[in-house]
DNA sequence: CGGAATTATGGTCAAATGACCTTGTTGCGC
DNA sequence: GCGCAACAAGGTCATTTGACCATAATTCCG
């Protein structure tokens, strides 16, 4: 399991052998079954999570019982609830596995330590943060501007691989539309 | 004009006299009239902007001619199009003044230099970035979960001061609802 | 100060959307 | 391999939303 991670990291950041070894040494591997929960809303997020394979979703359930999905996290990406992680506050969101997944976890104190010891890791983290900001902004723009059709088209184009791996209701929960409208859109597109 | 900025900065970051002086020295003051444009979509964002007083908005106009507002930036906040600024690519968005505003500008090379010279400024910037991430995430969640009423209520609660300073159509463009629905909501609330 | 532009509100109507329910199918877990 | 739960899709209907238009009020700028 660590091999995939090391491959990923040396592909994306310019780390020394030593750094790579240290980062790996502090990683805690975990296997999550389908629908297994990694972070429960209300708990504090204590780990950084790297997904080796599988697919996670970050979501929140409102009082009316509806699920809203903030993010999908496939293999070779990271996830966590930053706000809870940074401030040690209860998380608003849950993180659970859509598919059975293998992940690596780092405890916050360990990871903070790594960031101090390896400036190159810090630089890499900052890149990830930047991308996060760009994509959040783009998502907000898409949510503002589009009709449901456009949002769906945008989703298919932006995340081509996800369509086949997700139940439609989750895509609807991600786009902020009802399952009904989503199936209507797809029917219309089939007839074309 | 610099006085307000220095006050702000020494209130929020732990900077030396020297740092404060250097940061101020590289700031370029500018006055923007109402509807004045600071960044035009298509141009590259070359500055960091600090708003001393007034109010800016960051928006994008889609092909169908509709304006969508990503952000309002009141006095004592920062703004820019990060993606364009970081990558030197054409901006997707425009930034313009809602009220006549006074701002400070830093050229990117200057600010990058400041970040290297003053680690405390870097730390402060990272805090701002974090807050940006938290609020983007919260906004996405609100956009997903709420009815127009709830979104409006949330807006009023989150930004109490803005209501009086903005035309309703801009609030609608920020919430992603039509002006019509917004006035309907407000009428319903008046009768209560 | 006065004309012009912006803004808020309301009416009307068509279209889109969601809530609820039913049905048939898939696929997961034991 | 089987049974049950999750899932996609369709029907119906009430409600919401937006587009378009007109009008009044306000604000801005020369």
Tab-separated table of C-alpha atoms (C1' of nucleotides) in Angstrom, chain A residues 148 177-178 180-181 184, chain C residues 17-20 28-29:
chain	number	residue	atom	x	y	z
A	148	UNK	CA	-29.402	21.842	-14.093
A	177	UNK	CA	-30.794	19.104	-7.833
A	178	UNK	CA	-33.364	16.396	-7.209
A	180	UNK	CA	-36.036	13.465	-10.505
A	181	UNK	CA	-34.602	16.338	-12.486
A	184	UNK	CA	-35.302	13.849	-16.645
C	17	DT	C1'	-38.830	21.639	-10.385
C	18	DG	C1'	-39.677	18.778	-6.406
C	19	DA	C1'	-42.640	15.779	-3.446
C	20	DC	C1'	-44.848	11.537	-3.371
C	28	DC	C1'	-24.766	-6.599	-2.328
C	29	DG	C1'	-24.163	-9.274	1.747
